[in-house]
Amino acid sequence: MDLDIAPADEAFRAEARDWLAAHVPAVPLPSLETAEGFAAHREWERQLAADRWSVVSWPREHGGRDASLLRWLLFEEEYYAAGAPGRVGQNGIHLLAPTLFEHGTDEQRARVLGPMARGEAVWAQAWSEPESGSDLASLRSTAVRTDGGWLLNGQKTWSSRAAFADRAFGLFRSDPDAARPHQGLSYLMFPLDAPGVTVRPLGRLDGKPAFAELFLDDVFVPDADLIGAPGQGWRVAMSTAGNERGLTLRSPGRFTAAAGRLAALWHEMGGTAGTALGERVADALIGARAYQLFGYAQVSRLGAGGAVGAESSLTKVFWSELDLALHETALDLLGPYGALADGADEAPAHGSWADGYTFSLAGPIYAGTNEIQRDLIAERLLGLPKGRR
């Protein structure tokens, strides 16, 4: 792994830093988990896209800069270091788009990617169902063949930001007679305002309403919105899952920036070296740096023709536990003030530590629980026998 950054790549980093310095809002946007914040973040996506910063690694024809994965990592480091807003389009940009690049048609890429990059179409992930979370292959929602397309029926739940999003992508059982649960599934896109779709917001621990469950009653989806071949949805979905657990959803820059803010907070609070809290701050800095170096190594491996593979399970366990430990340390440093969320006048850092902690609680659960990821690590990376499930 070569850690020397070429002058051209440093110039790209400097251009990104300058743009962010000129455009990042001086006051944080409202939470994107609210209707007001969702609209503000959609506008931020439009600003990013106007100067091709929304999707830097995409081809230029779809709104990107044709940037290498290394440049994407550098951009992400600058993005989070600048305190730029969260990405309301991340489900589409980081999950659906890589799936379309690998399995979609030219027509689908031409139709879907541009509006996604500009924030005109924000996507929700409609995978989980009641009794089908980490055991995704047990899902029961159906896709039945009809003239010119498919009829979708069933229920999806815990769909992030579906309360305000425009469209969703998900897996449906299209062959109920398939020999195994992960066979006979199809991967389809659908609009959330289509006839037959009911979106019901779900309350969260922090009171914000952007989670939703979806009820589908004979929702018509044309053949043009099927990704991959009928019945091959599981193979397509594993492409999405690899991106979700790997680097793209939780890039290293997110954690190096947060660990840097934690160290600054520790100094601001008069932290003393050699204490238990000081050691936890040091652990967060070391963990973030280790994840950053892992990111550079993975980019080198992908650039040499490698694939994301089962290592994404390692990545997912690491970043989710790092995120939780980092925010728990921040709240312990802040004491009672750490409980103040956004909206409270005295909330430290506009409540970002409290909000970040609440979000980090979900990290070991979403994108496949860490228990499931540890099983995958044992079986696929260590070659251990399958456990009982």
Tab-separated table of C-alpha atoms in Angstrom:
chain	number	residue	atom	x	y	z
A	1	MET	CA	0.000	0.000	0.000
A	2	ASP	CA	1.454	3.340	-1.074
A	3	LEU	CA	0.578	6.150	1.352
A	4	ASP	CA	2.238	8.877	-0.717
A	5	ILE	CA	-0.416	11.115	-2.295
A	6	ALA	CA	0.414	12.283	-5.826
A	7	PRO	CA	0.427	16.057	-6.485
A	8	ALA	CA	-2.607	15.777	-8.791
A	9	ASP	CA	-4.581	14.017	-6.052
A	10	GLU	CA	-3.507	16.634	-3.491
A	11	ALA	CA	-4.722	19.315	-5.916
A	12	PHE	CA	-8.092	17.551	-6.086
A	13	ARG	CA	-8.218	17.507	-2.285
A	14	ALA	CA	-7.384	21.227	-2.141
A	15	GLU	CA	-10.119	22.062	-4.674
A	16	ALA	CA	-12.658	20.151	-2.572
A	17	ARG	CA	-11.474	21.870	0.623
A	18	ASP	CA	-11.819	25.310	-0.973
A	19	TRP	CA	-15.296	24.569	-2.307
A	20	LEU	CA	-16.479	23.276	1.052
A	21	ALA	CA	-15.024	26.280	2.878
A	22	ALA	CA	-17.052	28.544	0.602
A	23	HIS	CA	-20.322	26.599	0.690
A	24	VAL	CA	-20.822	24.668	3.961
A	25	PRO	CA	-23.584	26.462	5.914
A	26	ALA	CA	-22.283	28.448	8.873
A	27	VAL	CA	-25.187	27.190	10.995
A	28	PRO	CA	-25.956	23.442	10.871
A	29	LEU	CA	-29.035	22.503	8.880
A	30	PRO	CA	-32.048	21.129	10.781
A	31	SER	CA	-32.002	17.366	11.265
A	32	LEU	CA	-32.629	15.547	7.989
A	33	GLU	CA	-34.919	13.222	9.944
A	34	THR	CA	-37.583	15.971	10.013
A	35	ALA	CA	-39.666	17.382	7.160
A	36	GLU	CA	-37.994	20.807	7.434
A	37	GLY	CA	-34.508	19.309	7.576
A	38	PHE	CA	-35.220	16.884	4.769
A	39	ALA	CA	-36.114	19.785	2.453
A	40	ALA	CA	-33.008	21.744	3.492
A	41	HIS	CA	-30.742	18.747	2.893
A	42	ARG	CA	-32.350	18.115	-0.499
A	43	GLU	CA	-31.368	21.678	-1.433
A	44	TRP	CA	-27.814	20.966	-0.183
A	45	GLU	CA	-27.664	17.944	-2.517
A	46	ARG	CA	-28.627	20.278	-5.380
A	47	GLN	CA	-25.765	22.655	-4.500
A	48	LEU	CA	-23.278	19.797	-4.385
A	49	ALA	CA	-24.477	18.461	-7.728
A	50	ALA	CA	-24.311	21.864	-9.418
A	51	ASP	CA	-20.502	21.785	-9.081
A	52	ARG	CA	-20.180	17.983	-9.468
A	53	TRP	CA	-19.363	17.303	-5.802
A	54	SER	CA	-22.419	15.150	-5.151
A	55	VAL	CA	-21.047	11.928	-6.654
A	56	VAL	CA	-17.369	12.511	-7.371
A	57	SER	CA	-16.530	8.910	-8.334
A	58	TRP	CA	-19.365	8.547	-10.871
A	59	PRO	CA	-18.836	8.999	-14.630
A	60	ARG	CA	-19.261	12.557	-15.825
A	61	GLU	CA	-22.273	11.579	-17.957
A	62	HIS	CA	-24.164	10.875	-14.723
A	63	GLY	CA	-23.055	14.020	-12.882
A	64	GLY	CA	-19.765	12.862	-11.384
A	65	ARG	CA	-16.094	13.734	-11.880
A	66	ASP	CA	-14.755	10.313	-12.876
A	67	ALA	CA	-12.674	10.493	-9.694
A	68	SER	CA	-10.706	7.461	-8.520
A	69	LEU	CA	-11.619	5.685	-5.282
A	70	LEU	CA	-8.587	7.315	-3.656
A	71	ARG	CA	-9.911	10.754	-4.604
A	72	TRP	CA	-13.308	9.759	-3.242
A	73	LEU	CA	-11.632	8.925	0.088
A	74	LEU	CA	-9.834	12.278	0.065
A	75	PHE	CA	-13.071	14.108	-0.726
A	76	GLU	CA	-14.855	12.317	2.116
A	77	GLU	CA	-12.086	13.277	4.569
A	78	GLU	CA	-12.438	16.922	3.566
A	79	TYR	CA	-16.232	16.733	3.626
A	80	TYR	CA	-16.460	15.541	7.220
A	81	ALA	CA	-13.560	17.699	8.424
A	82	ALA	CA	-15.481	20.730	7.121
A	83	GLY	CA	-18.546	19.758	9.183
A	84	ALA	CA	-20.662	19.524	6.022
A	85	PRO	CA	-24.316	18.369	6.291
A	86	GLY	CA	-25.335	14.712	6.351
A	87	ARG	CA	-26.290	13.245	2.986
A	88	VAL	CA	-30.026	12.773	2.613
A	89	GLY	CA	-29.404	10.955	-0.674
A	90	GLN	CA	-27.022	8.366	0.764
A	91	ASN	CA	-29.329	5.343	0.392
A	92	GLY	CA	-29.548	5.977	-3.311
A	93	ILE	CA	-25.996	7.180	-3.876
A	94	HIS	CA	-24.187	4.568	-1.783
A	95	LEU	CA	-26.499	1.540	-2.110
A	96	LEU	CA	-28.740	1.633	-5.174
A	97	ALA	CA	-26.320	3.387	-7.520
A	98	PRO	CA	-23.470	0.828	-7.163
A	99	THR	CA	-26.101	-1.870	-7.747
A	100	LEU	CA	-27.263	-0.161	-10.942
A	101	PHE	CA	-23.686	0.272	-12.154
A	102	GLU	CA	-23.135	-3.480	-11.706
A	103	HIS	CA	-26.533	-4.974	-12.598
A	104	GLY	CA	-28.701	-2.237	-14.153
A	105	THR	CA	-29.357	-1.430	-17.797
A	106	ASP	CA	-28.123	1.628	-19.693
A	107	GLU	CA	-31.710	2.911	-19.738
A	108	GLN	CA	-32.044	2.534	-15.957
A	109	ARG	CA	-28.748	4.311	-15.303
A	110	ALA	CA	-29.677	7.148	-17.671
A	111	ARG	CA	-33.123	7.554	-16.090
A	112	VAL	CA	-32.316	7.096	-12.397
A	113	LEU	CA	-28.818	8.370	-11.640
A	114	GLY	CA	-29.071	12.034	-12.662
A	115	PRO	CA	-32.121	12.890	-10.511
A	116	MET	CA	-30.538	10.884	-7.673
A	117	ALA	CA	-27.306	12.897	-7.839
A	118	ARG	CA	-29.207	16.200	-7.858
A	119	GLY	CA	-31.453	15.294	-4.898
A	120	GLU	CA	-34.537	15.438	-7.114
A	121	ALA	CA	-35.328	11.801	-6.317
A	122	VAL	CA	-34.418	10.641	-2.805
A	123	TRP	CA	-34.493	6.872	-2.258
A	124	ALA	CA	-35.452	4.666	0.681
A	125	GLN	CA	-34.248	1.104	1.211
A	126	ALA	CA	-37.239	-1.247	1.513
A	127	TRP	CA	-35.664	-4.506	2.634
A	128	SER	CA	-36.629	-5.367	6.209
A	129	GLU	CA	-40.031	-6.875	6.932
A	130	PRO	CA	-41.753	-7.988	10.124
A	131	GLU	CA	-39.842	-11.178	11.115
A	132	SER	CA	-37.350	-10.649	8.255
A	133	GLY	CA	-34.463	-8.416	9.297
A	134	SER	CA	-31.021	-9.986	9.317
A	135	ASP	CA	-32.671	-13.183	8.045
A	136	LEU	CA	-33.579	-11.310	4.886
A	137	ALA	CA	-34.158	-14.432	2.802
A	138	SER	CA	-37.280	-15.213	4.849
A	139	LEU	CA	-39.107	-12.168	3.424
A	140	ARG	CA	-42.735	-12.672	2.381
A	141	SER	CA	-43.643	-9.631	0.245
A	142	THR	CA	-44.469	-10.776	-3.263
A	143	ALA	CA	-44.016	-9.705	-6.870
A	144	VAL	CA	-46.522	-11.399	-9.209
A	145	ARG	CA	-46.178	-11.247	-13.000
A	146	THR	CA	-48.796	-9.175	-14.854
A	147	ASP	CA	-49.065	-7.539	-18.278
A	148	GLY	CA	-46.024	-5.323	-18.763
A	149	GLY	CA	-44.691	-5.645	-15.244
A	150	TRP	CA	-45.291	-6.818	-11.695
A	151	LEU	CA	-47.824	-6.414	-8.877
A	152	LEU	CA	-46.218	-5.876	-5.460
A	153	ASN	CA	-47.932	-6.848	-2.209
A	154	GLY	CA	-46.746	-7.007	1.386
A	155	GLN	CA	-45.209	-4.922	4.150
A	156	LYS	CA	-41.746	-3.404	4.585
A	157	THR	CA	-40.599	-1.855	7.851
A	158	TRP	CA	-37.783	0.194	9.441
A	159	SER	CA	-37.276	1.951	6.130
A	160	SER	CA	-34.943	4.896	6.800
A	161	ARG	CA	-36.286	8.280	5.656
A	162	ALA	CA	-39.165	6.641	3.796
A	163	ALA	CA	-41.529	9.121	5.466
A	164	PHE	CA	-40.183	11.859	3.145
A	165	ALA	CA	-38.425	9.993	0.307
A	166	ASP	CA	-39.657	9.777	-3.289
A	167	ARG	CA	-38.863	6.214	-4.319
A	168	ALA	CA	-37.724	2.904	-2.825
A	169	PHE	CA	-35.895	-0.260	-3.856
A	170	GLY	CA	-36.435	-3.689	-2.373
A	171	LEU	CA	-36.567	-7.471	-2.678
A	172	PHE	CA	-39.769	-9.391	-3.395
A	173	ARG	CA	-40.613	-13.083	-3.644
A	174	SER	CA	-41.472	-13.715	-7.299
A	175	ASP	CA	-41.321	-17.538	-7.226
A	176	PRO	CA	-42.970	-18.984	-4.095
A	177	ASP	CA	-42.104	-22.516	-5.259
A	178	ALA	CA	-38.342	-21.960	-5.381
A	179	ALA	CA	-36.330	-24.705	-3.653
A	180	ARG	CA	-34.537	-22.417	-1.189
A	181	PRO	CA	-35.556	-19.145	0.551
A	182	HIS	CA	-32.900	-17.016	-1.170
A	183	GLN	CA	-33.973	-18.262	-4.597
A	184	GLY	CA	-36.952	-16.907	-6.538
A	185	LEU	CA	-36.491	-13.302	-5.350
A	186	SER	CA	-36.590	-10.240	-7.614
A	187	TYR	CA	-35.114	-6.762	-7.051
A	188	LEU	CA	-37.505	-3.928	-7.975
A	189	MET	CA	-37.760	-0.142	-7.748
A	190	PHE	CA	-41.061	1.609	-7.050
A	191	PRO	CA	-42.388	5.141	-6.354
A	192	LEU	CA	-43.649	5.838	-2.847
A	193	ASP	CA	-46.585	7.873	-4.191
A	194	ALA	CA	-47.843	5.081	-6.488
A	195	PRO	CA	-51.460	3.862	-6.150
A	196	GLY	CA	-51.543	1.084	-3.543
A	197	VAL	CA	-48.579	2.364	-1.470
A	198	THR	CA	-49.266	3.452	2.115
A	199	VAL	CA	-46.395	5.115	4.013
A	200	ARG	CA	-46.816	5.097	7.788
A	201	PRO	CA	-44.133	7.014	9.786
A	202	LEU	CA	-42.614	5.232	12.796
A	203	GLY	CA	-41.630	7.085	15.967
A	204	ARG	CA	-37.975	6.886	16.953
A	205	LEU	CA	-36.191	7.116	20.291
A	206	ASP	CA	-35.369	10.784	19.614
A	207	GLY	CA	-38.911	11.596	18.477
A	208	LYS	CA	-37.955	12.298	14.871
A	209	PRO	CA	-40.351	10.792	12.339
A	210	ALA	CA	-38.285	9.811	9.273
A	211	PHE	CA	-38.518	6.024	9.748
A	212	ALA	CA	-41.547	4.461	8.114
A	213	GLU	CA	-43.230	1.188	7.365
A	214	LEU	CA	-44.631	0.610	3.892
A	215	PHE	CA	-47.794	-1.272	2.987
A	216	LEU	CA	-48.083	-2.415	-0.638
A	217	ASP	CA	-51.449	-3.412	-2.124
A	218	ASP	CA	-51.310	-4.465	-5.804
A	219	VAL	CA	-48.701	-1.814	-6.632
A	220	PHE	CA	-47.920	-1.967	-10.354
A	221	VAL	CA	-44.228	-1.778	-11.319
A	222	PRO	CA	-43.216	-1.871	-14.994
A	223	ASP	CA	-40.571	-4.296	-16.274
A	224	ALA	CA	-38.271	-1.290	-16.710
A	225	ASP	CA	-37.932	-1.089	-12.916
A	226	LEU	CA	-36.721	-4.669	-12.440
A	227	ILE	CA	-32.961	-4.761	-11.707
A	228	GLY	CA	-31.267	-7.884	-13.010
A	229	ALA	CA	-33.134	-10.993	-14.101
A	230	PRO	CA	-36.385	-12.205	-12.502
A	231	GLY	CA	-35.604	-14.589	-9.650
A	232	GLN	CA	-31.990	-13.383	-9.361
A	233	GLY	CA	-32.672	-10.699	-6.765
A	234	TRP	CA	-30.554	-12.295	-4.044
A	235	ARG	CA	-27.401	-12.071	-6.148
A	236	VAL	CA	-28.161	-8.439	-6.934
A	237	ALA	CA	-28.953	-7.693	-3.287
A	238	MET	CA	-25.629	-9.089	-2.100
A	239	SER	CA	-23.959	-6.454	-4.267
A	240	THR	CA	-25.949	-3.785	-2.419
A	241	ALA	CA	-25.193	-5.335	0.982
A	242	GLY	CA	-21.461	-5.396	0.309
A	243	ASN	CA	-21.520	-1.679	-0.348
A	244	GLU	CA	-23.696	-1.031	2.703
A	245	ARG	CA	-21.368	-2.841	5.089
A	246	GLY	CA	-18.171	-1.722	3.393
A	247	LEU	CA	-16.610	1.677	2.996
A	248	THR	CA	-19.155	3.584	0.966
A	249	LEU	CA	-21.877	4.062	3.583
A	250	ARG	CA	-19.477	4.818	6.443
A	251	SER	CA	-16.347	6.269	4.919
A	252	PRO	CA	-13.224	6.670	7.094
A	253	GLY	CA	-13.409	10.476	6.924
A	254	ARG	CA	-16.555	10.381	9.040
A	255	PHE	CA	-14.652	8.789	11.938
A	256	THR	CA	-11.337	10.629	11.653
A	257	ALA	CA	-13.273	13.914	11.805
A	258	ALA	CA	-15.390	12.770	14.769
A	259	ALA	CA	-12.334	11.459	16.643
A	260	GLY	CA	-10.589	14.783	16.027
A	261	ARG	CA	-13.572	16.653	17.475
A	262	LEU	CA	-13.565	14.287	20.453
A	263	ALA	CA	-9.880	15.009	21.134
A	264	ALA	CA	-10.572	18.750	20.874
A	265	LEU	CA	-13.465	18.362	23.317
A	266	TRP	CA	-11.229	16.450	25.733
A	267	HIS	CA	-8.669	19.289	25.687
A	268	GLU	CA	-11.445	21.896	26.035
A	269	MET	CA	-12.811	20.072	29.100
A	270	GLY	CA	-9.368	20.058	30.722
A	271	GLY	CA	-8.755	16.338	30.183
A	272	THR	CA	-5.805	14.781	31.991
A	273	ALA	CA	-3.492	12.232	30.413
A	274	GLY	CA	-3.396	8.812	32.024
A	275	THR	CA	-7.042	8.826	33.119
A	276	ALA	CA	-9.626	6.287	32.003
A	277	LEU	CA	-11.424	8.910	29.874
A	278	GLY	CA	-8.128	9.996	28.350
A	279	GLU	CA	-7.402	6.416	27.342
A	280	ARG	CA	-10.838	6.108	25.745
A	281	VAL	CA	-10.181	9.277	23.713
A	282	ALA	CA	-6.840	7.822	22.638
A	283	ASP	CA	-8.542	4.531	21.692
A	284	ALA	CA	-11.015	6.453	19.507
A	285	LEU	CA	-8.187	8.294	17.733
A	286	ILE	CA	-6.297	5.035	17.168
A	287	GLY	CA	-9.424	3.233	15.966
A	288	ALA	CA	-10.313	5.998	13.511
A	289	ARG	CA	-6.762	6.065	12.173
A	290	ALA	CA	-6.730	2.277	11.816
A	291	TYR	CA	-9.999	2.396	9.872
A	292	GLN	CA	-8.581	5.159	7.676
A	293	LEU	CA	-5.532	3.031	6.845
A	294	PHE	CA	-7.777	0.033	6.201
A	295	GLY	CA	-9.680	2.243	3.752
A	296	TYR	CA	-6.520	3.119	1.860
A	297	ALA	CA	-5.549	-0.560	1.767
A	298	GLN	CA	-8.967	-1.561	0.473
A	299	VAL	CA	-8.849	1.114	-2.236
A	300	SER	CA	-5.437	-0.213	-3.294
A	301	ARG	CA	-6.832	-3.736	-3.435
A	302	LEU	CA	-9.900	-2.693	-5.450
A	303	GLY	CA	-7.680	-0.704	-7.798
A	304	ALA	CA	-5.678	-3.874	-8.447
A	305	GLY	CA	-8.816	-5.732	-9.517
A	306	GLY	CA	-10.043	-7.016	-6.147
A	307	ALA	CA	-13.647	-7.045	-4.947
A	308	VAL	CA	-15.387	-5.874	-1.756
A	309	GLY	CA	-16.108	-9.470	-0.682
A	310	ALA	CA	-16.688	-10.870	2.798
A	311	GLU	CA	-14.223	-8.360	4.284
A	312	SER	CA	-17.160	-5.939	4.315
A	313	SER	CA	-18.441	-7.846	7.377
A	314	LEU	CA	-15.198	-7.000	9.202
A	315	THR	CA	-15.591	-3.380	8.196
A	316	LYS	CA	-19.183	-3.193	9.378
A	317	VAL	CA	-18.470	-4.593	12.845
A	318	PHE	CA	-15.478	-2.278	13.254
A	319	TRP	CA	-17.064	1.029	12.260
A	320	SER	CA	-20.325	0.399	14.110
A	321	GLU	CA	-18.535	-0.383	17.397
A	322	LEU	CA	-16.073	2.481	16.918
A	323	ASP	CA	-18.943	4.922	16.351
A	324	LEU	CA	-20.733	3.824	19.513
A	325	ALA	CA	-17.607	3.939	21.719
A	326	LEU	CA	-16.618	7.336	20.363
A	327	HIS	CA	-19.983	8.927	21.146
A	328	GLU	CA	-20.277	7.264	24.552
A	329	THR	CA	-16.904	8.786	25.452
A	330	ALA	CA	-18.069	12.227	24.311
A	331	LEU	CA	-21.224	12.044	26.433
A	332	ASP	CA	-19.222	10.932	29.485
A	333	LEU	CA	-16.929	13.931	28.972
A	334	LEU	CA	-19.867	16.313	28.735
A	335	GLY	CA	-21.730	14.973	31.762
A	336	PRO	CA	-25.359	16.176	32.083
A	337	TYR	CA	-24.934	18.582	29.141
A	338	GLY	CA	-24.343	15.593	26.891
A	339	ALA	CA	-28.022	14.694	27.122
A	340	LEU	CA	-29.074	17.968	25.427
A	341	ALA	CA	-30.071	17.391	21.830
A	342	ASP	CA	-30.503	19.853	18.959
A	343	GLY	CA	-33.044	22.535	19.763
A	344	ALA	CA	-31.800	23.074	23.322
A	345	ASP	CA	-30.113	26.472	23.768
A	346	GLU	CA	-27.220	25.068	25.843
A	347	ALA	CA	-26.707	21.887	23.823
A	348	PRO	CA	-22.941	21.452	23.138
A	349	ALA	CA	-22.052	21.569	19.415
A	350	HIS	CA	-25.736	22.172	18.531
A	351	GLY	CA	-26.609	18.787	20.035
A	352	SER	CA	-24.509	16.873	17.535
A	353	TRP	CA	-22.962	14.601	20.195
A	354	ALA	CA	-26.351	13.574	21.580
A	355	ASP	CA	-27.777	13.093	18.087
A	356	GLY	CA	-24.716	11.141	17.007
A	357	TYR	CA	-24.961	8.897	20.059
A	358	THR	CA	-28.622	8.121	19.374
A	359	PHE	CA	-27.795	7.244	15.790
A	360	SER	CA	-24.767	5.146	16.762
A	361	LEU	CA	-26.986	2.898	18.898
A	362	ALA	CA	-28.476	1.550	15.675
A	363	GLY	CA	-25.106	0.843	14.047
A	364	PRO	CA	-24.660	-2.697	15.427
A	365	ILE	CA	-28.191	-3.523	14.194
A	366	TYR	CA	-28.724	-2.090	10.708
A	367	ALA	CA	-26.914	-3.270	7.576
A	368	GLY	CA	-27.087	-6.790	9.057
A	369	THR	CA	-26.642	-7.219	12.804
A	370	ASN	CA	-23.120	-7.577	14.156
A	371	GLU	CA	-24.009	-11.060	15.412
A	372	ILE	CA	-24.753	-12.115	11.832
A	373	GLN	CA	-21.587	-10.388	10.575
A	374	ARG	CA	-19.480	-12.303	13.106
A	375	ASP	CA	-20.998	-15.544	11.813
A	376	LEU	CA	-20.049	-14.526	8.267
A	377	ILE	CA	-16.505	-13.643	9.368
A	378	ALA	CA	-16.152	-17.031	11.062
A	379	GLU	CA	-17.506	-18.986	8.108
A	380	ARG	CA	-16.226	-17.092	5.068
A	381	LEU	CA	-12.958	-15.562	6.261
A	382	LEU	CA	-11.815	-17.992	8.954
A	383	GLY	CA	-13.237	-21.147	7.361
A	384	LEU	CA	-14.980	-22.283	10.544
A	385	PRO	CA	-18.015	-24.602	10.361
A	386	LYS	CA	-21.506	-23.127	10.107
A	387	GLY	CA	-23.137	-22.390	13.434
A	388	ARG	CA	-26.733	-23.154	14.352
A	389	ARG	CA	-29.235	-20.384	13.445
